Short mmCIF file of C-alpha atoms in Angstrom, two decimals:
data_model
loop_
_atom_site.label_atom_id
_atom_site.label_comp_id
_atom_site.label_asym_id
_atom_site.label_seq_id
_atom_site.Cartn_x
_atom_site.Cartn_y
_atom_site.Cartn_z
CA UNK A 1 41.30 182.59 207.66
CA UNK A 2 44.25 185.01 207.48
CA UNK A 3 43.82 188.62 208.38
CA UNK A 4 43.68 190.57 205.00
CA UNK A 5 47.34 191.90 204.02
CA UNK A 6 46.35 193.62 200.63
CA UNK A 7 49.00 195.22 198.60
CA UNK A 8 51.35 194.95 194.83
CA UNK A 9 53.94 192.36 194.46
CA UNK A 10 56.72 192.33 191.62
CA UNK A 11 58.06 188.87 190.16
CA UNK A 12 61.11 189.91 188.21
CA UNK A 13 63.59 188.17 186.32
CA UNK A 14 67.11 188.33 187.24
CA UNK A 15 69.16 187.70 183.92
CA UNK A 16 66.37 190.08 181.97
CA UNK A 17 65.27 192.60 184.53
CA UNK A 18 61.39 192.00 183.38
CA UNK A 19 58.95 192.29 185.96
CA UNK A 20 55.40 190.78 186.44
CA UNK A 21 53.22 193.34 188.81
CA UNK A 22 50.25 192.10 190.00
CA UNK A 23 47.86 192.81 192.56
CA UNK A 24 46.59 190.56 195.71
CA UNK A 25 44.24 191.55 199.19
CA UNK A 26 46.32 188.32 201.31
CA UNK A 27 50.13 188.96 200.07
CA UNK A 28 51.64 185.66 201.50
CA UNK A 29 48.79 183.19 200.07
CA UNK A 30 49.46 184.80 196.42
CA UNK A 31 53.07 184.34 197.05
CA UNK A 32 52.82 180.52 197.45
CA UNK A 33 50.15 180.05 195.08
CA UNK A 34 52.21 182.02 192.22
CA UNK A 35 55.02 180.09 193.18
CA UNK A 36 53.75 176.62 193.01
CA UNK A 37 51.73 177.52 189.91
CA UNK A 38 54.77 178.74 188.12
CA UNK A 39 56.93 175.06 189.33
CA UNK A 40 53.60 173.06 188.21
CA UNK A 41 53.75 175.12 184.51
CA UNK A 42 49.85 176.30 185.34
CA UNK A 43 50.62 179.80 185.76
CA UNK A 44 47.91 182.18 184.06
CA UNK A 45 50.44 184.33 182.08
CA UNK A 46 52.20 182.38 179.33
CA UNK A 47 54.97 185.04 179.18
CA UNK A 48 55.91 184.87 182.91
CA UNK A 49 55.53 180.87 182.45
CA UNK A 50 57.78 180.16 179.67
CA UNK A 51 60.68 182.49 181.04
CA UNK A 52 60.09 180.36 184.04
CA UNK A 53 61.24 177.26 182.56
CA UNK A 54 63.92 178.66 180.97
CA UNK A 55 65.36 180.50 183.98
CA UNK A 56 64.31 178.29 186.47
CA UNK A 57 63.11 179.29 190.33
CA UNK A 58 66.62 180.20 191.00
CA UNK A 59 66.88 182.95 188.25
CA UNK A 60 63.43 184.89 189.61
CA UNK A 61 62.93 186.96 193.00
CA UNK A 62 59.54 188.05 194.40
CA UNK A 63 59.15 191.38 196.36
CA UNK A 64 56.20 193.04 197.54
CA UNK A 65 56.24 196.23 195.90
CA UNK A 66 53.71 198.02 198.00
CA UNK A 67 50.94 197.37 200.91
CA UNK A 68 47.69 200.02 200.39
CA UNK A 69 44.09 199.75 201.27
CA UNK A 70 42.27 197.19 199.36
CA UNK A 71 39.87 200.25 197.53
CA UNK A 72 43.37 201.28 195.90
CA UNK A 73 44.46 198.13 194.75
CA UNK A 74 43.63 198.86 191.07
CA UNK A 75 45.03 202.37 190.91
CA UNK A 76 48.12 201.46 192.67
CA UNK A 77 48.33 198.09 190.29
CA UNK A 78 48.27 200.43 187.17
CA UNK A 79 50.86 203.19 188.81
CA UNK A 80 53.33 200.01 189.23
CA UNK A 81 52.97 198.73 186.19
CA UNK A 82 53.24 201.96 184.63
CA UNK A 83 56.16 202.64 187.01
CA UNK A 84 57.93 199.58 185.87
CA UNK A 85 56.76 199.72 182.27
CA UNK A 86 55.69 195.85 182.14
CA UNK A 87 53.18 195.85 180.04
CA UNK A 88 56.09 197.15 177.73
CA UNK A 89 57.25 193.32 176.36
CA UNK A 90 60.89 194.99 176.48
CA UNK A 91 60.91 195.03 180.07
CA UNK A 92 58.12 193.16 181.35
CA UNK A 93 55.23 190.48 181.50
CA UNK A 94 52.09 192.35 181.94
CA UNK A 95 49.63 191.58 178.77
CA UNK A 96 48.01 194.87 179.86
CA UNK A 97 48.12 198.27 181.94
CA UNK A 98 46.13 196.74 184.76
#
């Protein structure tokens, strides 16, 4: 098993700007898993998903946004998505604040 590599990661649209933030304790494994869930169409949030197909893998970037501790992994979830305002459906794809 991987060594944990906890942190935030950002999924943002290119042509619209919106972000996804989400939250993961191994980094790389949430990576690939978002990434083939999102080309398969079984990605959990339907917003994220259907922007997706129209944009295509090409149109998206991923970036980790931060690496914390994994005890701050929920407050620093909620600062990023409050940072980036995507919970706001104007600029991003969070159904909540975290």
């Amino acid at each position: 098993m991987s060594a944990p590599d906890p942190g935030i990661y950002g999924i943002r649209c290119l042509d619209s700007g919106k972000i996804y933030v989400g939250q993961s304790v191994q980094l790389a494994r949430r990576k690939s898993d978002s990434l083939t869930r999102l080309q398969t169409g079984r990605y959990h949030n339907r917003h994220l998903q259907n922007a997706w197909k129209k944009h295509g893998p090409e149109g998206f970037d991923y970036a980790v946004l931060e690496r914390c501790p994994i005890e701050l992994l929920d407050s620093r979830e909620r600062f990023w998505i409050s940072f980036c305002q995507s919970s706001n459906p104007a600029y991003g794809y969070n159904l909540d604040s975290g």
